[in-house]
């Protein structure tokens, strides 16, 4: 029932120095300079000077698969639990992409619950790229109200695969996620896929500047796809918005360099997040550019980009990890996630002196120990 982590260097994400951490069930029970191990039924985990951080949050993963750009055979399969564990992701938000037909919301909900049952924490967004929104209960409002796992709605703009929504159509969605969130006790976000068309994210800026809609409910992603788009994202962030930098997929520069650039332009780290866009479908080309196969988009790039901020940019750990801990928790209003505090969920990552991930604890359960996977998905075999 009890787990006691001894001799950790804790970033919560702020640096708290050397601490012991007591876990009771799925919660953090106590954080102190020194906690006696003389407790009944306690498992001792000697961190031995390892860095401990909150578990990572990835707010954009295609958990039921995506793809399909090159025929039915290019659709990616569902994601496996260990793919999350090996990169420190203990909380995930699943969503649909372009395809709202072969990939359904009901299947997305089922996979969300399955990941919960397997040991991490999972949520989802309703709808997909297009309009009108597809829902489970009949409307975005009712999905927000009556489906506990739904945190918001997905939509796309500035993309040839989108429905080219107008400002008023987006305002209608925003009204539903906002009002549904008020009643259901959620923040409610409209998570906006940004494509590569030259309209960029002007439509979202209009929602804030012309229609005066609360910016906190608007969650743009893929903001680093092109340099002109990123300049508009910086403007959005300076208005108080949260911008989500995709660590996979198309980008004008490495994501960690985008963060450094935005910081230099005056955007606080608190207004930026990383997400992977993991498990989307990618084509594999030969040296002549011919399509020769397919692969799944990786989900470990958030971890790798945070590593680069720490190792290559010399950013303090407590600052870098905000992009995958307290930042997304704030964007999604997950009050028990993204921080290490007494009463919070016991989601933890442990790193060695080179900031390599060694151990993962999700909801108080040790999922990976010294890089060995201890908990696998229902249909995963041990290597």
Coordinates of N, CA and C in Angstrom, one line a residue, residues 205-379:
X205 N -7.0 34.4 -33.7 CA -6.7 35.8 -33.2 C -8.0 36.6 -33.3
X206 N -8.7 36.5 -34.4 CA -10.0 37.2 -34.5 C -11.0 36.9 -33.4
X207 N -11.0 35.6 -33.1 CA -12.0 35.2 -32.0 C -11.7 35.9 -30.7
X208 N -10.4 36.2 -30.5 CA -10.1 36.9 -29.2 C -10.2 38.4 -29.3
X209 N -9.6 38.9 -30.4 CA -9.5 40.4 -30.6 C -10.8 41.0 -31.1
X210 N -11.6 40.3 -31.9 CA -12.8 40.9 -32.5 C -14.0 40.5 -31.7
X211 N -14.1 39.2 -31.3 CA -15.3 38.7 -30.6 C -15.1 38.6 -29.1
X212 N -13.9 38.9 -28.6 CA -13.6 38.9 -27.2 C -13.9 37.6 -26.5
X213 N -13.7 36.5 -27.2 CA -14.0 35.2 -26.5 C -12.8 34.9 -25.6
X214 N -13.0 34.3 -24.4 CA -11.9 34.0 -23.5 C -10.8 33.1 -24.2
X215 N -9.6 33.6 -24.2 CA -8.5 32.9 -24.9 C -8.2 31.6 -24.2
X216 N -8.5 31.4 -22.9 CA -8.1 30.2 -22.2 C -8.8 29.0 -22.8
X217 N -9.9 29.1 -23.5 CA -10.6 28.0 -24.0 C -10.2 27.6 -25.4
X218 N -9.2 28.3 -26.0 CA -8.7 28.1 -27.3 C -7.3 27.5 -27.2
X219 N -7.1 26.3 -27.8 CA -5.9 25.5 -27.7 C -5.3 25.2 -29.0
X220 N -4.5 26.1 -29.6 CA -3.9 25.8 -30.9 C -2.8 24.8 -30.9
X221 N -2.7 23.9 -31.8 CA -1.6 22.9 -31.8 C -0.9 22.9 -33.2
X222 N 0.3 22.3 -33.3 CA 1.1 22.4 -34.5 C 1.5 23.8 -34.8
X223 N 1.7 24.6 -33.8 CA 2.0 26.0 -34.1 C 3.4 26.2 -34.7
X224 N 4.3 25.2 -34.7 CA 5.6 25.4 -35.2 C 5.7 24.8 -36.6
X225 N 4.6 24.6 -37.3 CA 4.7 23.9 -38.6 C 5.5 24.8 -39.6
X226 N 5.2 26.1 -39.6 CA 6.0 27.0 -40.5 C 6.4 28.2 -39.7
X227 N 7.4 29.0 -40.2 CA 7.9 30.1 -39.5 C 6.8 31.2 -39.4
X228 N 6.1 31.6 -40.5 CA 5.1 32.6 -40.3 C 4.0 32.2 -39.3
X229 N 3.6 31.0 -39.3 CA 2.6 30.5 -38.4 C 3.1 30.7 -36.9
X230 N 4.4 30.4 -36.7 CA 4.9 30.5 -35.4 C 5.0 32.0 -34.9
X231 N 5.2 32.9 -35.8 CA 5.1 34.3 -35.4 C 3.7 34.7 -34.9
X232 N 2.7 34.2 -35.6 CA 1.3 34.4 -35.1 C 1.1 33.8 -33.8
X233 N 1.6 32.6 -33.6 CA 1.5 31.9 -32.3 C 2.1 32.7 -31.2
X234 N 3.2 33.3 -31.5 CA 3.9 34.1 -30.4 C 2.9 35.3 -30.1
X235 N 2.3 35.9 -31.1 CA 1.4 36.9 -30.8 C 0.2 36.4 -30.0
X236 N -0.3 35.2 -30.3 CA -1.4 34.6 -29.5 C -1.0 34.4 -28.1
X237 N 0.2 33.9 -27.9 CA 0.7 33.6 -26.5 C 0.9 34.9 -25.7
X238 N 1.3 36.0 -26.4 CA 1.5 37.3 -25.7 C 0.1 37.9 -25.3
X239 N -1.0 37.4 -25.9 CA -2.3 37.8 -25.5 C -2.8 37.0 -24.3
X240 N -2.0 36.0 -23.9 CA -2.3 35.2 -22.7 C -2.7 33.8 -23.1
X241 N -2.6 33.4 -24.4 CA -3.0 32.1 -24.8 C -1.9 31.0 -24.6
X242 N -2.3 29.8 -24.6 CA -1.4 28.6 -24.5 C -1.1 28.1 -25.9
X243 N 0.1 27.9 -26.3 CA 0.5 27.4 -27.6 C 1.1 26.1 -27.5
X244 N 0.7 25.1 -28.3 CA 1.2 23.7 -28.3 C 2.2 23.5 -29.4
X245 N 3.4 23.2 -29.1 CA 4.4 22.9 -30.1 C 4.5 21.4 -30.3
X246 N 4.3 21.0 -31.5 CA 4.3 19.5 -31.8 C 5.8 19.1 -32.0
X247 N 6.1 18.0 -31.3 CA 7.5 17.5 -31.4 C 7.7 16.6 -32.5
X248 N 6.7 16.0 -33.1 CA 6.8 15.2 -34.3 C 6.2 16.0 -35.5
X249 N 6.1 15.3 -36.6 CA 5.5 15.9 -37.8 C 6.3 17.0 -38.4
X250 N 5.6 17.8 -39.3 CA 6.2 18.9 -40.0 C 6.5 20.1 -39.1
X251 N 7.7 20.6 -39.2 CA 8.1 21.8 -38.4 C 9.2 22.6 -39.1
X252 N 9.2 23.9 -38.8 CA 10.2 24.7 -39.5 C 11.6 24.7 -38.8
X253 N 11.6 24.2 -37.6 CA 12.9 24.1 -36.8 C 12.7 23.1 -35.7
X254 N 13.7 22.6 -35.1 CA 13.6 21.7 -34.0 C 12.7 22.3 -32.9
X255 N 11.8 21.5 -32.3 CA 10.9 22.1 -31.3 C 11.6 22.8 -30.1
X256 N 12.7 22.2 -29.7 CA 13.4 22.9 -28.5 C 13.9 24.2 -28.9
X257 N 14.3 24.4 -30.2 CA 14.8 25.7 -30.7 C 13.6 26.6 -30.8
X258 N 12.4 26.1 -31.2 CA 11.3 27.0 -31.2 C 11.0 27.6 -29.8
X259 N 11.1 26.7 -28.8 CA 10.9 27.2 -27.4 C 11.9 28.3 -27.1
X260 N 13.1 28.1 -27.4 CA 14.2 29.1 -27.1 C 13.9 30.4 -27.9
X261 N 13.4 30.3 -29.1 CA 13.1 31.5 -29.9 C 11.9 32.2 -29.3
X262 N 10.9 31.5 -28.9 CA 9.7 32.1 -28.3 C 10.1 32.8 -26.9
X263 N 10.9 32.2 -26.1 CA 11.4 32.8 -24.9 C 12.1 34.1 -25.2
X264 N 12.9 34.1 -26.2 CA 13.7 35.3 -26.5 C 12.8 36.4 -27.0
X265 N 11.6 36.0 -27.5 CA 10.6 37.0 -28.0 C 9.7 37.5 -26.9
X266 N 9.9 36.9 -25.7 CA 9.1 37.4 -24.5 C 7.9 36.5 -24.1
X267 N 7.8 35.3 -24.7 CA 6.7 34.4 -24.3 C 7.2 33.6 -23.1
X268 N 6.4 33.6 -22.0 CA 6.7 32.8 -20.8 C 6.7 31.3 -21.1
X269 N 7.5 30.6 -20.5 CA 7.5 29.1 -20.6 C 6.2 28.6 -20.2
X270 N 5.5 29.3 -19.3 CA 4.2 28.8 -18.8 C 3.1 28.9 -19.9
X271 N 3.4 29.5 -21.0 CA 2.4 29.6 -22.1 C 2.7 28.7 -23.2
X272 N 3.6 27.8 -23.0 CA 4.0 26.8 -24.1 C 3.9 25.4 -23.5
X273 N 3.5 24.5 -24.5 CA 3.5 23.1 -24.1 C 4.1 22.3 -25.3
X274 N 4.5 21.1 -25.0 CA 4.9 20.1 -26.1 C 3.8 19.0 -26.2
X275 N 3.5 18.5 -27.4 CA 2.7 17.3 -27.6 C 3.3 16.6 -28.8
X276 N 3.1 15.3 -28.8 CA 3.8 14.4 -29.8 C 3.1 14.3 -31.2
X277 N 1.8 14.4 -31.2 CA 1.0 13.9 -32.4 C 1.4 12.5 -32.7
X278 N 1.6 11.7 -31.6 CA 2.1 10.3 -31.8 C 1.1 9.4 -32.3
X279 N 1.6 8.3 -33.0 CA 0.8 7.2 -33.5 C 0.0 7.6 -34.8
X280 N 0.3 8.8 -35.3 CA -0.2 9.1 -36.7 C 0.5 8.3 -37.7
X281 N 0.0 8.3 -38.9 CA 0.6 7.5 -40.0 C 1.6 8.3 -40.8
X282 N 2.8 7.7 -41.0 CA 3.8 8.4 -41.8 C 4.3 7.5 -42.9
X283 N 4.5 8.1 -44.1 CA 5.0 7.3 -45.2 C 6.5 7.2 -45.1
X284 N 7.0 6.1 -45.7 CA 8.5 5.8 -45.7 C 8.9 5.9 -47.2
X285 N 9.8 6.7 -47.5 CA 10.2 6.9 -48.9 C 11.7 6.4 -49.1
X286 N 12.0 5.9 -50.3 CA 13.3 5.6 -50.7 C 14.1 6.8 -51.1
X287 N 15.4 6.6 -51.5 CA 16.3 7.8 -51.8 C 15.8 8.6 -53.0
X288 N 14.9 8.0 -53.8 CA 14.4 8.7 -54.9 C 13.0 9.4 -54.6
X289 N 12.6 9.2 -53.4 CA 11.3 9.8 -53.0 C 10.1 9.0 -53.2
X290 N 10.3 7.7 -53.6 CA 9.1 6.8 -53.8 C 8.7 6.2 -52.5
X291 N 7.3 6.1 -52.4 CA 6.8 5.5 -51.2 C 7.0 4.0 -51.2
X292 N 7.7 3.6 -50.1 CA 8.0 2.2 -50.0 C 7.4 1.5 -48.8
X293 N 6.8 2.2 -47.9 CA 6.2 1.6 -46.7 C 5.6 2.7 -45.8
X294 N 5.2 2.2 -44.6 CA 4.6 3.1 -43.6 C 5.2 2.8 -42.3
X295 N 5.0 3.8 -41.4 CA 5.4 3.7 -40.0 C 4.6 4.6 -39.1
X296 N 4.6 4.2 -37.9 CA 3.8 5.0 -36.9 C 4.7 6.2 -36.4
X297 N 4.0 7.4 -36.3 CA 4.7 8.5 -35.7 C 5.1 8.2 -34.3
X298 N 6.3 8.5 -33.9 CA 6.8 8.2 -32.5 C 6.1 9.0 -31.5
X299 N 6.0 8.5 -30.2 CA 5.5 9.3 -29.1 C 6.5 9.7 -28.1
X300 N 7.8 9.4 -28.3 CA 8.8 9.7 -27.4 C 9.5 11.0 -27.6
X301 N 9.1 11.8 -28.6 CA 9.8 13.0 -29.0 C 9.6 14.1 -27.9
X302 N 8.6 14.1 -27.2 CA 8.5 15.1 -26.1 C 9.6 15.0 -25.1
X303 N 9.9 13.7 -24.7 CA 11.0 13.4 -23.8 C 12.3 13.8 -24.4
X304 N 12.5 13.5 -25.7 CA 13.8 13.8 -26.3 C 14.0 15.3 -26.5
X305 N 12.9 16.0 -26.8 CA 13.1 17.5 -26.9 C 13.4 18.1 -25.6
X306 N 12.7 17.6 -24.5 CA 13.0 18.1 -23.2 C 14.5 17.8 -22.8
X307 N 14.9 16.6 -23.2 CA 16.3 16.3 -23.0 C 17.3 17.3 -23.7
X308 N 16.9 17.7 -24.9 CA 17.8 18.6 -25.6 C 17.8 20.0 -24.9
X309 N 16.7 20.4 -24.4 CA 16.6 21.7 -23.7 C 17.6 21.6 -22.5
X310 N 17.6 20.5 -21.8 CA 18.4 20.4 -20.6 C 19.9 20.2 -21.0
X311 N 20.2 19.3 -21.9 CA 21.5 18.9 -22.2 C 22.2 19.9 -23.2
X312 N 21.5 20.3 -24.2 CA 22.1 21.1 -25.2 C 21.9 22.6 -25.0
X313 N 20.8 23.0 -24.5 CA 20.5 24.4 -24.3 C 20.8 24.9 -22.8
X314 N 21.2 23.9 -22.0 CA 21.5 24.2 -20.6 C 20.3 24.8 -19.8
X315 N 19.1 24.5 -20.2 CA 17.9 25.0 -19.5 C 17.8 24.3 -18.2
X316 N 17.5 25.0 -17.1 CA 17.2 24.3 -15.8 C 16.1 23.2 -16.0
X317 N 16.3 22.1 -15.3 CA 15.3 21.0 -15.4 C 13.9 21.5 -15.1
X318 N 13.9 22.2 -14.0 CA 12.6 22.7 -13.5 C 11.8 23.6 -14.5
X319 N 12.5 24.2 -15.4 CA 11.9 25.0 -16.4 C 11.5 24.2 -17.6
X320 N 12.4 23.3 -18.1 CA 12.2 22.5 -19.3 C 11.0 21.6 -19.1
X321 N 10.9 21.0 -17.9 CA 9.8 19.9 -17.8 C 8.5 20.5 -17.7
X322 N 8.4 21.9 -17.5 CA 7.0 22.5 -17.5 C 6.3 22.2 -18.8
X323 N 7.0 22.1 -19.9 CA 6.4 21.9 -21.2 C 5.6 20.6 -21.3
X324 N 5.9 19.6 -20.4 CA 5.2 18.3 -20.5 C 4.6 17.9 -19.1
X325 N 4.6 18.9 -18.2 CA 4.0 18.6 -16.9 C 3.0 19.7 -16.5
X326 N 3.5 20.7 -15.8 CA 2.5 21.7 -15.3 C 1.9 22.5 -16.4
X327 N 2.5 22.7 -17.6 CA 1.9 23.4 -18.7 C 0.7 22.7 -19.2
X328 N 0.8 21.5 -19.7 CA -0.4 20.8 -20.2 C -1.4 20.6 -19.1
X329 N -1.0 20.4 -17.9 CA -2.0 20.2 -16.8 C -2.8 21.5 -16.6
X330 N -2.1 22.6 -16.8 CA -2.9 23.9 -16.7 C -3.8 24.1 -17.9
X331 N -3.3 23.8 -19.1 CA -4.1 23.9 -20.3 C -5.4 23.1 -20.2
X332 N -5.3 21.9 -19.6 CA -6.4 21.0 -19.5 C -7.1 21.1 -18.2
X333 N -6.6 21.9 -17.3 CA -7.2 22.0 -15.9 C -7.3 20.7 -15.2
X334 N -6.1 19.9 -15.3 CA -6.0 18.7 -14.6 C -5.3 19.0 -13.3
X335 N -6.1 19.3 -12.3 CA -5.6 19.8 -11.0 C -4.7 18.8 -10.2
X336 N -4.9 17.5 -10.5 CA -4.2 16.5 -9.7 C -2.9 16.1 -10.5
X337 N -2.7 16.6 -11.7 CA -1.6 16.2 -12.5 C -0.6 17.3 -12.7
X338 N 0.6 16.9 -13.2 CA 1.6 17.9 -13.7 C 2.5 18.5 -12.6
X339 N 2.2 18.2 -11.3 CA 3.0 18.7 -10.2 C 3.1 17.6 -9.2
X340 N 4.2 17.7 -8.4 CA 4.4 16.7 -7.3 C 4.0 17.5 -6.0
X341 N 2.9 17.1 -5.4 CA 2.5 17.8 -4.2 C 1.7 16.9 -3.3
X342 N 1.6 17.1 -2.1 CA 0.8 16.3 -1.1 C -0.6 16.3 -1.5
X343 N -1.2 15.2 -1.8 CA -2.6 15.1 -2.2 C -2.8 14.9 -3.7
X344 N -1.7 15.1 -4.4 CA -1.8 15.0 -5.9 C -1.6 13.5 -6.3
X345 N -1.8 13.3 -7.6 CA -1.7 11.9 -8.1 C -0.2 11.5 -8.1
X346 N 0.1 10.3 -7.8 CA 1.4 9.8 -7.7 C 1.9 9.3 -9.1
X347 N 2.1 10.3 -9.9 CA 2.7 10.1 -11.3 C 4.1 10.7 -11.3
X348 N 5.1 9.8 -11.4 CA 6.5 10.3 -11.2 C 7.4 9.6 -12.3
X349 N 8.4 10.4 -12.7 CA 9.5 9.9 -13.5 C 10.8 10.1 -12.8
X350 N 11.7 9.1 -12.9 CA 13.0 9.2 -12.3 C 14.1 9.1 -13.4
X351 N 15.1 10.0 -13.2 CA 16.1 10.1 -14.2 C 17.5 10.0 -13.6
X352 N 18.5 9.4 -14.3 CA 19.8 9.3 -13.8 C 20.5 10.7 -14.0
X353 N 21.8 10.7 -13.7 CA 22.6 11.9 -13.7 C 22.8 12.5 -15.1
X354 N 22.5 11.7 -16.1 CA 22.6 12.2 -17.5 C 21.2 12.6 -18.0
X355 N 20.2 12.6 -17.2 CA 18.8 12.9 -17.5 C 18.3 11.9 -18.5
X356 N 18.6 10.6 -18.2 CA 18.0 9.5 -19.0 C 17.0 8.9 -18.1
X357 N 15.8 8.6 -18.7 CA 14.7 8.0 -17.9 C 15.0 6.6 -17.5
X358 N 14.8 6.3 -16.2 CA 15.1 5.0 -15.6 C 13.9 4.3 -15.0
X359 N 13.0 5.1 -14.4 CA 11.9 4.5 -13.7 C 10.6 5.4 -13.9
X360 N 9.5 4.7 -13.9 CA 8.2 5.4 -14.1 C 7.2 4.9 -13.1
X361 N 6.5 5.8 -12.4 CA 5.4 5.4 -11.5 C 4.1 6.1 -12.0
X362 N 3.1 5.4 -12.2 CA 1.8 5.9 -12.7 C 0.7 5.5 -11.7
X363 N 0.1 6.6 -11.1 CA -1.0 6.3 -10.1 C -0.5 5.4 -9.0
X364 N 0.7 5.7 -8.6 CA 1.3 4.9 -7.5 C 1.8 3.6 -7.8
X365 N 1.8 3.1 -9.0 CA 2.2 1.8 -9.4 C 3.5 1.9 -10.2
X366 N 4.5 1.1 -9.8 CA 5.8 1.1 -10.5 C 5.6 0.4 -11.8
X367 N 5.7 1.2 -12.9 CA 5.5 0.6 -14.3 C 6.8 0.3 -14.9
X368 N 7.9 1.0 -14.6 CA 9.2 0.7 -15.1 C 10.2 0.9 -14.0
X369 N 11.1 0.0 -13.9 CA 12.2 0.1 -12.8 C 13.5 -0.2 -13.4
X370 N 14.4 0.7 -13.3 CA 15.8 0.6 -13.9 C 15.7 0.2 -15.4
X371 N 14.8 0.9 -16.1 CA 14.6 0.7 -17.5 C 14.0 -0.7 -17.9
X372 N 13.5 -1.4 -16.9 CA 12.8 -2.7 -17.2 C 11.3 -2.5 -17.0
X373 N 10.6 -2.8 -18.1 CA 9.1 -2.7 -18.0 C 8.6 -3.7 -17.1
X374 N 7.8 -3.3 -16.1 CA 7.1 -4.2 -15.2 C 5.7 -4.4 -15.5
X375 N 5.0 -3.4 -16.1 CA 3.6 -3.6 -16.4 C 3.4 -3.4 -17.9
X376 N 2.7 -4.3 -18.5 CA 2.4 -4.3 -20.0 C 0.9 -4.2 -20.2
X377 N 0.6 -3.9 -21.4 CA -0.8 -3.9 -21.8 C -1.4 -5.3 -21.9
X378 N -2.7 -5.4 -22.0 CA -3.4 -6.6 -21.9 C -2.9 -7.6 -23.0
X379 N -2.5 -7.2 -24.2 CA -2.1 -8.1 -25.3 C -0.6 -7.9 -25.6

